[in-house]
């Protein structure tokens, strides 16, 4: 057998080995380069991401700060409730993912297993409420209304309820001290949304998914101060989500407390008197519509005249803000927002707009003086005023003859203001003015602060409307097509108005100026705007921004940030004119249209000033307005479809003043009975441990009843809303007080 030499194959083997070596070295080089890139070049970034993938956060909500009245009485605070929560991490460790435990829990809590299961599922784009939108590593609340018995069952049988806790936690409470509701002023809370979280993530006050945020009222306006900062505990977890250690923890920081200028006692009286005035109005017959007045809504504002601080603000209909605590049900939400609800969430003191009627005449008086008419001049108060065949009547066709502007305010003479406004309209060039018209009546309204927000520290205030030439043009541009389509020269009243508006709705017509001069037509104001104006007349002419917040106080009481009053303008009147208007408005209360409501008032000790208003609204019953002030306060009340100013609102406003100053029906002032004879100046004391030195509100209805009766007289309700006779009054005194209050709310004389 012939041997084949090996030397022929050696070069090829060597080549293969070299190639393999090169490939191996290349792979090792690539791997080494990649490892260098990951470990060295991008190592820090990937280490950070890897760490994040194994650290989860558990949030401890911050205790929200309290909202206090001017004396330190809590209007909104927190109460301890037994909250039952479930840990998804612990439940998922069980074979059935915790279904059996949740079913047992439902039985203890009196809930269905389905309801409990839905509460612990996680929210996503396809999962509707109820679901949990917070961290899956955070205990998920099932209920905040557990009873002590239910909590004990869970804690004593912990082996049957793995992953379930029952612990006391702080939950928001709207206290209604002494039955002072204050709902629209306080507002309410609801969970933060994903959009809000995204929007706030780069700010100095980011949101966490567990946060509750203010949705209206003071809760929204001062949300940042009240909310505090949630605590965050970071846990290390493995790839199965099991906790293997604690990384770090940031303790929760409680929110600051908000001290307001609201006095809960005055707030209660204001709410009660507004409600009673509306109830009384519904008993009165409206001969213009042949039915009783509807009195479907109303508002009242009590304001410090020298600062603009709000002492009480009531809106009717109202609601219980506690309905939002823990999440509002669909049924309750419908009650608050449905058409049949008449929208109680609206704060009609700052969002209710209506024609002001004759309380607007203080603006027209100032405008007339600016236009050159003498305050003490003689102006004919005839029974009617005719322009171009159209007759504008004085209220009840009264004729007072030649009178001054002051007397025109006292008797609320419409025709004096008709005449002055018409004359000025003619001087400005009538319907087709040449050049730039003076428009004193409209410019003065703007100078009084109308047509824009007052700047009150509550969200969603509306501006009202001054229907000047600019507004008329923009309104005509927006509605001309509709008017021209529906208008008829010889049609119904509405069709005739549409026809006229189609032709010249952008022009200032004589009738527009005449109606405007007495607060009618297209003019719209809010109660807080008029309270601000009458407060300015009282204080010498300064228009203050109304404020509800008085100070922000740290949880330990060491840091106090006072909210100082700010002015946004001055009334466009001289000191002499202001003094003359002041005297005339005092005359309204003593010998004018409001005199029958202030019989027995101690005018020599506490000078009362007033103006009545009755605004006509097409298709509705008249709106009642009553504007007043003393040296300390201005009070304005309005009732939609409530009748005349002095008839519907007058008695209620008088009763609020009686409570403030401790005035009896026979004019005697008893300071011991006075709720707030002078505005509250000092702030309540918040101690270093967070407790508040505030007056005690008795839980005994009888004792609380006596407090209110001392201030408001027999017939004022107890905190629970019932009506009782004063236990300390004699039968004779009780009968006398009842008769007097009956006379105040009695027959409806026709006064504007």
XYZ file of C-alpha atoms in Angstrom:
752
model
C 0.000 0.000 0.000
C 1.404 3.329 -1.023
C 1.772 6.018 1.766
C 0.506 9.510 1.029
C 2.714 12.242 2.417
C 1.065 14.701 4.996
C 2.877 17.742 3.727
C 0.244 18.389 1.023
C -2.591 19.020 3.486
C -0.785 21.187 6.021
C -1.177 24.573 4.323
C -4.949 24.218 4.001
C -5.413 23.265 7.659
C -3.307 26.142 8.736
C -5.334 28.543 6.619
C -8.537 27.247 8.188
C -7.144 27.646 11.655
C -6.081 31.193 10.898
C -9.542 32.051 9.574
C -11.163 30.542 12.662
C -8.799 32.448 14.899
C -9.592 35.685 13.082
C -13.347 35.044 13.426
C -13.018 34.254 17.123
C -10.888 37.301 17.725
C -13.373 39.432 15.759
C -16.293 38.144 17.807
C -14.400 38.705 21.026
C -13.501 42.203 19.881
C -17.104 42.978 18.960
C -18.333 41.587 22.267
C -15.676 43.514 24.143
C -16.561 46.716 22.311
C -20.228 46.229 23.049
C -19.497 45.537 26.697
C -17.349 48.686 26.842
C -20.173 50.674 25.284
C -22.750 49.332 27.713
C -20.590 49.289 30.830
C -18.413 52.361 30.316
C -19.877 54.701 27.719
C -23.593 54.279 28.635
C -23.111 52.488 31.922
C -24.484 55.208 34.178
C -27.649 55.632 32.112
C -28.392 51.906 31.945
C -27.640 51.522 35.634
C -30.150 54.247 36.343
C -32.807 52.560 34.193
C -32.093 49.178 35.721
C -32.390 50.658 39.188
C -35.675 52.306 38.273
C -37.089 49.039 37.046
C -36.570 47.587 40.522
C -37.716 50.488 42.704
C -41.380 51.183 43.324
C -42.981 54.085 45.169
C -45.652 53.976 47.872
C -47.291 57.331 48.502
C -48.457 58.590 51.897
C -50.983 61.376 51.208
C -50.368 64.673 52.984
C -52.946 65.877 55.474
C -54.771 68.723 53.752
C -54.845 72.047 55.565
C -58.039 73.256 57.217
C -60.195 76.145 56.032
C -61.160 78.243 59.043
C -63.605 81.052 59.640
C -62.379 84.392 61.001
C -62.518 83.141 64.612
C -60.783 79.825 63.876
C -63.894 77.660 63.600
C -63.226 74.918 60.991
C -65.349 75.214 57.861
C -63.442 72.402 56.151
C -61.041 70.114 57.966
C -60.188 66.430 58.222
C -61.721 63.682 60.263
C -60.372 60.264 61.116
C -62.209 57.437 59.422
C -61.568 53.718 59.333
C -60.278 53.014 55.827
C -60.107 49.443 54.564
C -57.431 48.953 51.883
C -56.074 46.074 49.804
C -52.484 45.394 48.693
C -52.370 44.087 45.118
C -48.817 42.817 45.697
C -49.978 40.532 48.513
C -53.149 39.459 46.726
C -51.256 38.421 43.581
C -49.046 36.089 45.654
C -52.064 33.895 46.282
C -53.047 31.075 43.949
C -56.352 32.651 42.917
C -54.920 36.204 42.823
C -56.808 36.995 46.004
C -60.344 36.409 44.713
C -61.354 34.375 47.752
C -60.015 37.029 50.144
C -61.869 39.809 48.333
C -65.083 37.747 48.450
C -64.700 37.329 52.229
C -63.973 41.042 52.586
C -67.112 41.922 50.640
C -69.158 39.887 53.089
C -67.715 41.706 56.082
C -68.220 45.156 54.525
C -71.723 44.465 53.256
C -70.638 44.950 49.642
C -70.843 42.679 46.609
C -67.744 40.738 45.565
C -67.960 42.384 42.145
C -67.880 45.902 43.614
C -64.802 45.088 45.685
C -63.024 43.440 42.745
C -63.687 46.411 40.485
C -62.195 48.782 43.036
C -58.816 47.008 43.093
C -58.381 46.620 39.338
C -55.980 49.027 37.676
C -57.193 51.824 35.428
C -56.145 52.040 31.792
C -57.544 53.565 28.619
C -60.098 50.759 28.236
C -61.099 50.301 31.890
C -63.957 52.474 33.147
C -64.473 53.601 36.719
C -64.468 52.224 39.333
C -60.785 51.306 39.134
C -57.507 52.344 40.779
C -55.393 54.938 38.947
C -52.609 55.108 41.527
C -49.485 53.011 41.989
C -50.149 49.240 41.992
C -47.718 48.992 44.925
C -49.779 51.351 47.051
C -52.628 50.131 49.296
C -55.884 50.606 47.402
C -58.780 51.957 49.487
C -61.934 49.877 49.341
C -64.074 52.011 51.675
C -63.609 54.920 54.063
C -66.841 54.187 55.914
C -65.917 51.019 57.771
C -67.415 50.562 61.229
C -65.271 49.727 64.275
C -66.880 46.267 64.324
C -65.894 45.622 60.692
C -62.352 46.873 61.291
C -61.976 44.588 64.314
C -63.182 41.573 62.334
C -60.504 42.204 59.729
C -57.676 42.865 62.166
C -58.481 40.016 64.576
C -58.682 37.521 61.719
C -55.626 38.788 59.841
C -54.768 35.242 58.683
C -58.074 35.154 56.776
C -57.439 38.528 55.164
C -53.844 38.564 53.872
C -53.091 41.852 52.114
C -56.062 43.624 53.727
C -55.628 46.456 56.241
C -58.077 48.490 58.298
C -56.459 51.676 59.543
C -57.620 55.098 60.711
C -56.873 57.788 58.078
C -57.588 61.489 57.616
C -60.516 62.186 55.275
C -61.859 65.597 54.192
C -64.849 66.898 56.124
C -67.049 69.937 55.520
C -68.078 70.672 59.058
C -71.018 73.112 58.608
C -70.460 74.654 62.072
C -73.754 75.742 63.556
C -75.384 74.559 60.292
C -73.496 77.145 58.196
C -73.313 75.339 54.853
C -70.930 77.646 52.899
C -70.838 75.056 50.093
C -70.257 77.238 47.023
C -67.567 79.276 48.791
C -65.652 76.217 50.016
C -65.870 74.110 46.860
C -64.947 70.410 46.798
C -62.178 67.919 45.942
C -61.776 65.145 43.396
C -58.872 62.934 42.214
C -56.200 64.448 39.993
C -56.369 63.596 36.278
C -53.589 62.305 34.010
C -53.687 65.584 32.084
C -53.121 67.576 35.287
C -50.242 65.309 36.294
C -48.543 65.821 32.931
C -49.107 69.556 32.954
C -47.697 70.013 36.462
C -44.740 67.633 36.281
C -42.207 70.383 35.461
C -43.571 72.885 37.977
C -42.600 73.470 41.613
C -45.803 71.744 42.703
C -46.122 68.440 40.786
C -49.034 66.094 41.334
C -48.946 62.478 42.441
C -51.589 60.037 41.289
C -52.959 59.785 44.806
C -53.566 63.542 45.095
C -56.977 65.099 45.586
C -57.274 68.591 44.103
C -59.701 71.455 44.556
C -62.341 71.746 41.852
C -64.128 74.926 42.867
C -64.286 77.598 45.537
C -61.511 78.087 48.082
C -60.414 74.472 47.688
C -59.391 75.299 44.129
C -58.201 78.886 44.644
C -55.821 77.931 47.458
C -55.182 74.330 46.416
C -51.386 74.649 46.343
C -51.255 76.037 49.880
C -53.785 73.571 51.310
C -52.517 70.431 49.600
C -49.139 70.059 51.281
C -46.606 67.521 49.986
C -47.241 63.803 49.927
C -44.701 61.441 51.495
C -43.008 58.881 49.253
C -41.428 55.597 50.397
C -39.343 53.793 47.758
C -39.126 49.986 47.916
C -36.731 47.667 46.098
C -38.596 44.860 44.350
C -37.525 41.830 42.331
C -38.667 41.025 38.808
C -41.787 39.394 40.223
C -42.761 42.547 42.109
C -41.855 41.201 45.549
C -40.475 43.729 48.017
C -36.887 42.922 48.955
C -35.978 46.099 50.862
C -36.613 49.779 51.501
C -34.547 52.261 49.474
C -35.439 55.631 51.001
C -38.389 57.619 52.344
C -39.498 61.261 52.217
C -41.986 62.055 55.009
C -45.287 63.762 54.166
C -45.600 67.487 54.826
C -49.101 68.648 55.877
C -50.740 71.528 54.053
C -51.116 75.031 55.432
C -54.337 76.298 56.984
C -56.405 79.010 55.333
C -58.015 81.571 57.624
C -60.964 83.272 55.937
C -62.935 86.417 56.679
C -66.131 84.344 56.799
C -67.887 84.364 60.175
C -69.747 81.052 60.483
C -72.434 82.633 62.687
C -73.188 85.415 60.202
C -72.968 82.909 57.348
C -75.645 80.783 58.997
C -77.938 83.770 59.492
C -77.404 84.909 55.885
C -78.196 81.451 54.501
C -81.273 81.106 56.652
C -82.639 84.575 55.892
C -82.118 84.139 52.156
C -83.936 80.824 52.208
C -86.792 82.235 54.306
C -87.131 85.251 52.006
C -87.436 82.927 49.003
C -89.999 80.758 50.773
C -92.010 83.834 51.718
C -91.834 85.189 48.152
C -93.350 81.951 46.838
C -96.420 82.628 48.959
C -97.020 86.001 47.274
C -99.208 86.419 44.205
C -97.783 88.051 41.085
C -100.621 89.842 39.332
C -98.531 90.276 36.178
C -98.288 86.511 35.582
C -101.373 85.421 37.563
C -99.385 82.987 39.677
C -97.224 83.075 42.769
C -93.629 84.208 42.508
C -91.292 81.333 41.699
C -88.291 82.688 43.671
C -86.134 79.993 42.090
C -82.668 81.268 43.033
C -80.961 83.915 45.096
C -77.762 85.192 46.670
C -76.601 87.467 49.460
C -73.205 89.034 50.168
C -72.116 90.542 53.502
C -68.909 92.546 53.044
C -66.666 94.656 55.244
C -67.069 98.174 53.854
C -63.521 99.350 54.624
C -61.594 96.310 53.374
C -63.731 94.373 50.893
C -63.426 91.226 52.997
C -66.404 88.887 52.680
C -68.065 88.091 56.018
C -70.803 85.907 54.528
C -71.710 84.740 51.037
C -74.754 82.575 50.450
C -76.164 81.125 47.253
C -79.464 79.304 46.892
C -80.116 76.528 45.938
C -77.189 74.995 47.788
C -75.883 71.460 48.369
C -73.848 69.345 50.784
C -70.165 69.389 49.739
C -69.621 66.167 51.706
C -71.312 64.414 48.766
C -67.956 64.611 46.965
C -65.907 63.022 49.776
C -64.702 59.550 48.847
C -66.045 59.894 45.304
C -69.506 61.036 44.272
C -72.099 58.534 43.079
C -73.728 58.851 39.674
C -77.076 59.436 41.389
C -75.774 62.310 43.505
C -73.913 63.817 40.556
C -77.094 63.904 38.536
C -78.895 65.616 41.404
C -76.281 68.385 41.383
C -75.986 68.866 37.618
C -79.302 67.822 36.046
C -81.713 70.382 34.598
C -84.195 69.832 37.412
C -81.518 70.675 40.014
C -81.382 74.391 39.097
C -77.606 74.001 39.286
C -76.691 74.328 42.977
C -72.971 74.120 42.147
C -73.183 77.684 40.806
C -72.135 80.387 43.232
C -74.760 82.943 42.289
C -73.049 85.637 44.340
C -70.233 85.740 41.767
C -71.738 83.848 38.814
C -75.382 84.924 38.855
C -75.993 87.766 36.384
C -79.152 89.872 36.217
C -80.326 93.364 35.390
C -79.826 95.427 38.579
C -82.942 97.593 38.414
C -82.969 100.695 40.580
C -79.922 99.825 42.715
C -78.046 100.873 39.556
C -79.262 104.462 39.998
C -76.240 105.357 42.128
C -74.212 104.870 38.934
C -76.640 106.968 36.887
C -76.594 109.701 39.527
C -72.799 109.901 39.394
C -72.948 109.887 35.580
C -75.431 112.779 35.529
C -73.186 114.852 37.815
C -70.174 114.061 35.604
C -72.208 115.194 32.606
C -72.765 118.583 34.271
C -76.171 118.211 35.924
C -76.304 119.638 39.444
C -77.035 117.210 42.256
C -79.374 119.691 43.935
C -80.964 120.838 40.666
C -84.687 120.507 40.039
C -85.771 117.664 37.776
C -89.347 116.766 36.950
C -90.476 113.449 38.419
C -93.530 112.979 36.203
C -95.672 109.868 36.030
C -94.368 109.017 32.553
C -91.867 110.056 29.891
C -92.581 109.891 26.159
C -90.068 109.498 23.336
C -91.110 109.056 19.700
C -94.560 107.809 20.604
C -93.252 105.332 23.162
C -94.264 105.900 26.783
C -91.877 105.013 29.614
C -93.770 104.997 32.905
C -92.597 105.775 36.394
C -93.038 102.931 38.857
C -96.757 102.770 39.714
C -97.121 106.007 37.676
C -96.214 108.142 40.688
C -95.717 111.891 40.232
C -93.451 113.704 42.696
C -93.035 116.948 40.749
C -89.684 118.805 40.585
C -87.124 117.070 42.829
C -83.336 116.850 43.261
C -81.188 113.872 42.309
C -80.989 112.989 45.992
C -84.741 112.865 46.316
C -84.924 110.898 43.055
C -82.775 108.241 44.742
C -84.962 108.270 47.850
C -88.251 107.735 46.011
C -86.561 105.823 43.162
C -88.033 108.094 40.488
C -87.528 106.501 37.074
C -88.603 109.453 34.950
C -85.900 111.772 36.314
C -83.239 109.354 35.058
C -85.131 108.730 31.801
C -85.033 112.443 31.090
C -81.381 112.971 31.991
C -80.187 109.971 29.974
C -82.291 111.020 26.977
C -80.961 114.579 27.109
C -77.392 113.329 27.213
C -78.093 110.965 24.321
C -79.318 113.928 22.291
C -76.213 115.971 23.212
C -74.059 113.065 22.017
C -75.729 113.268 18.587
C -78.626 110.873 18.972
C -78.737 107.711 16.901
C -76.108 108.980 14.436
C -73.541 110.904 16.508
C -70.935 113.097 14.850
C -67.434 112.488 16.154
C -66.793 110.683 19.451
C -69.768 110.829 21.863
C -69.168 111.502 25.566
C -71.254 108.515 26.720
C -71.089 109.590 30.372
C -73.642 107.033 31.530
C -71.664 104.109 30.083
C -68.177 105.366 30.942
C -69.232 105.953 34.535
C -70.421 102.352 34.843
C -66.992 101.129 33.750
C -65.385 103.494 36.270
C -67.589 101.925 38.956
C -65.999 98.576 38.050
C -68.912 97.087 36.118
C -68.409 95.022 32.991
C -65.362 93.250 34.466
C -64.501 90.894 37.316
C -64.073 92.361 40.787
C -60.984 90.216 41.361
C -62.442 88.164 44.206
C -60.259 85.224 45.268
C -62.731 82.626 44.037
C -62.541 80.904 40.635
C -64.929 81.366 37.714
C -66.228 84.839 38.547
C -68.223 86.353 35.681
C -67.893 89.927 34.455
C -71.468 91.085 33.958
C -72.145 93.483 31.083
C -72.205 97.194 30.310
C -74.103 97.467 26.990
C -72.090 100.339 25.522
C -71.529 101.065 21.840
C -68.671 98.576 21.483
C -70.764 95.796 22.976
C -73.766 96.659 20.805
C -71.670 96.466 17.637
C -70.122 93.095 18.513
C -73.484 91.712 19.619
C -75.115 92.903 16.391
C -72.376 91.334 14.279
C -72.963 88.001 16.015
C -76.777 88.021 15.831
C -77.722 90.076 12.787
C -78.355 87.074 10.532
C -80.769 85.501 13.008
C -82.629 88.753 13.663
C -83.072 89.461 9.969
C -84.349 85.922 9.404
C -86.993 85.915 12.165
C -87.887 89.610 12.459
C -91.288 90.935 11.296
C -92.403 94.552 11.191
C -95.974 93.690 12.210
C -95.347 90.424 14.042
C -95.332 89.487 17.716
C -93.406 91.500 20.314
C -90.343 89.271 19.919
C -90.549 89.431 16.120
C -90.830 93.230 16.182
C -87.771 93.492 18.425
C -85.847 91.188 16.074
C -86.926 93.338 13.096
C -85.712 96.536 14.776
C -82.459 94.892 15.830
C -81.864 93.678 12.294
C -82.118 97.259 10.976
C -80.254 99.181 13.674
C -79.286 96.861 16.492
C -75.728 98.176 16.372
C -76.820 101.758 17.058
C -77.440 103.386 20.416
C -81.140 104.201 20.335
C -82.994 106.540 22.664
C -84.855 103.629 24.251
C -81.593 101.807 24.922
C -80.191 104.744 26.885
C -83.466 105.340 28.727
C -83.819 101.720 29.885
C -80.138 101.562 30.765
C -80.394 104.598 33.064
C -82.544 102.636 35.543
C -80.597 99.358 35.348
C -82.769 97.671 32.750
C -82.214 96.568 29.162
C -79.069 94.596 28.427
C -77.214 95.556 31.617
C -76.025 92.630 33.746
C -74.375 92.722 37.174
C -73.511 90.244 39.912
C -74.300 90.597 43.635
C -70.601 90.825 44.525
C -70.131 93.698 42.056
C -72.946 95.683 43.645
C -71.747 94.884 47.179
C -68.339 96.230 46.166
C -69.884 99.449 44.810
C -72.007 100.114 47.891
C -69.026 99.320 50.141
C -67.050 101.931 48.189
C -69.755 104.540 48.783
C -69.575 103.687 52.488
C -65.778 103.893 52.802
C -65.243 107.156 50.934
C -64.875 105.918 47.364
C -62.340 103.043 47.290
C -63.253 99.985 45.226
C -61.618 97.012 46.951
C -61.031 93.586 45.473
C -63.397 91.381 47.483
C -61.458 88.737 49.401
C -62.431 85.615 51.305
C -58.950 84.449 52.231
C -57.485 86.392 55.146
C -54.232 84.557 55.934
C -52.319 81.391 55.106
C -50.873 79.858 58.285
C -48.308 77.066 58.407
C -49.344 73.785 60.093
C -47.379 74.671 63.234
C -48.696 78.230 63.313
C -45.216 79.766 63.133
C -45.495 81.265 59.644
C -48.377 83.613 58.854
C -48.876 85.152 55.416
C -51.644 87.739 55.691
C -53.701 88.520 52.601
C -53.923 92.287 52.616
C -56.875 94.154 51.062
C -56.171 95.524 47.579
C -57.972 98.283 45.710
C -58.738 98.254 41.996
C -60.124 101.759 41.610
C -61.844 104.842 42.976
C -65.403 105.975 42.407
C -65.521 108.798 39.825
C -67.205 111.275 42.184
C -66.044 114.212 44.267
C -66.182 114.166 48.053
C -69.119 116.562 47.902
C -71.115 114.381 45.522
C -70.273 111.286 47.557
C -71.517 112.990 50.724
C -74.730 114.015 48.948
C -75.310 110.464 47.677
C -74.584 109.120 51.151
C -77.217 111.417 52.651
C -79.765 110.462 49.996
C -79.229 106.735 50.562
C -79.723 107.292 54.288
C -82.989 108.956 53.304
C -84.031 105.827 51.403
C -83.898 103.949 54.721
C -85.693 106.638 56.740
C -88.228 108.263 54.390
C -87.835 106.555 51.007
C -88.694 103.216 49.447
C -86.952 101.163 52.169
C -88.280 103.106 55.162
C -91.062 100.594 55.843
C -88.412 97.898 56.282
C -86.277 99.871 58.746
C -88.905 101.024 61.176
C -87.395 101.264 64.661
C -83.812 101.103 63.397
C -81.420 103.138 65.651
C -80.439 105.533 62.864
C -78.817 107.982 65.292
C -76.383 105.303 66.488
C -75.861 103.132 63.387
C -76.677 105.080 60.243
C -78.356 102.841 57.704
C -78.230 103.468 53.928
C -80.239 101.539 51.379
C -81.456 101.282 47.792
C -84.239 99.091 46.534
C -84.419 97.557 43.074
C -86.981 95.670 41.028
C -85.698 94.534 37.632
C -88.031 93.429 34.861
C -86.945 90.456 32.766
C -88.747 89.496 29.561
C -90.457 86.122 29.895
C -89.821 85.948 33.649
C -91.048 87.481 36.855
C -89.240 90.465 38.320
C -85.878 90.178 40.059
C -85.692 91.511 43.615
C -82.625 93.556 44.662
C -81.810 95.193 47.987
C -78.491 97.028 48.451
C -77.476 98.523 51.797
C -74.538 99.686 53.871
C -73.508 101.028 57.278
C -70.114 102.348 58.325
C -68.990 98.740 58.848
C -70.712 96.558 56.259
C -72.415 96.455 52.907
C -75.103 93.830 52.312
C -76.658 93.056 48.929
C -79.356 90.449 48.363
C -81.064 89.381 45.173
C -83.856 86.883 44.468
C -84.577 85.723 40.939
C -88.301 85.894 40.129
C -88.898 87.101 43.662
C -90.850 90.340 43.220
C -89.938 93.801 44.497
C -86.700 94.715 46.213
C -88.090 95.878 49.515
C -90.885 93.323 49.438
C -88.869 90.142 48.973
C -85.293 90.894 50.041
C -85.842 93.780 52.463
C -86.947 91.839 55.571
C -84.103 89.341 55.261
C -81.450 92.039 54.961
C -82.904 93.852 57.997
C -82.735 90.640 60.028
C -79.069 90.118 59.081
C -78.261 93.618 60.340
C -80.206 92.939 63.535
C -78.018 89.868 64.108
C -74.774 91.709 63.339
C -75.435 94.607 65.696
C -77.752 92.997 68.248
C -80.674 95.317 67.404
C -84.115 94.419 68.722
C -87.317 95.283 66.881
C -87.873 98.333 69.061
C -84.438 99.716 68.118
C -82.564 98.819 71.326
C -78.946 97.692 70.826
C -77.800 94.848 73.053
C -74.104 94.284 72.407
C -74.204 90.940 74.224
C -76.561 89.683 71.541
C -74.549 91.147 68.643
C -72.753 88.611 66.480
C -70.232 91.005 64.962
C -70.801 94.693 65.794
C -67.377 95.511 64.319
C -65.393 93.480 61.779
C -63.065 90.776 63.117
C -59.507 92.118 63.070
C -57.373 89.532 64.876
C -56.417 86.128 63.504
C -57.120 82.881 65.372
C -54.194 81.251 67.171
C -52.816 78.041 65.678
C -50.617 76.210 68.189
C -47.317 74.494 67.405
C -48.974 71.081 67.661
C -51.439 72.095 64.961
C -54.450 72.549 67.222
C -56.530 75.692 66.817
C -57.711 77.959 69.595
C -61.259 78.501 68.354
C -64.680 78.978 69.952
C -66.472 75.772 70.749
C -69.514 74.966 68.649
C -71.974 73.167 70.846
C -73.325 69.852 69.673
C -76.396 70.431 71.791
C -79.120 71.849 69.480
C -80.839 73.605 72.393
C -77.683 75.497 73.392
C -76.842 76.381 69.808
C -80.439 77.493 69.294
C -80.149 79.993 72.133
C -76.991 81.482 70.574
C -78.809 82.202 67.330
C -81.957 83.439 69.000
C -79.991 85.988 71.012
C -78.608 87.376 67.783
C -81.583 87.040 65.459
C -84.666 86.812 67.664
C -87.395 84.233 67.980
C -87.972 82.152 64.879
C -84.395 81.733 63.694
C -83.701 78.031 63.119
C -81.646 75.751 65.229
C -78.479 74.353 63.620
C -80.389 71.255 62.563
C -82.760 73.427 60.531
C -85.744 73.108 62.863
C -87.649 76.109 64.118
C -88.136 76.505 67.840
C -89.298 79.111 70.290
C -86.713 80.674 72.582
C -86.615 78.819 75.859
C -85.400 81.883 77.739
C -88.058 84.309 76.527
C -91.313 84.951 78.290
C -94.559 84.043 76.460
C -95.331 87.749 76.053
C -91.880 88.476 74.581
C -92.115 85.470 72.297
C -95.493 86.545 70.919
C -94.315 90.148 70.487
C -91.174 89.158 68.569
C -93.124 86.762 66.382
C -95.653 89.468 65.480
C -92.901 91.946 64.609
C -91.057 89.543 62.343
C -94.367 88.654 60.773
C -94.961 92.312 59.946
C -91.528 92.549 58.372
C -92.282 89.651 56.079
C -95.902 90.693 55.689
C -97.841 92.459 52.964
C -95.914 93.286 49.814
C -96.229 97.016 49.238
C -95.261 98.053 45.736
C -91.891 99.689 46.180
C -88.947 99.522 43.811
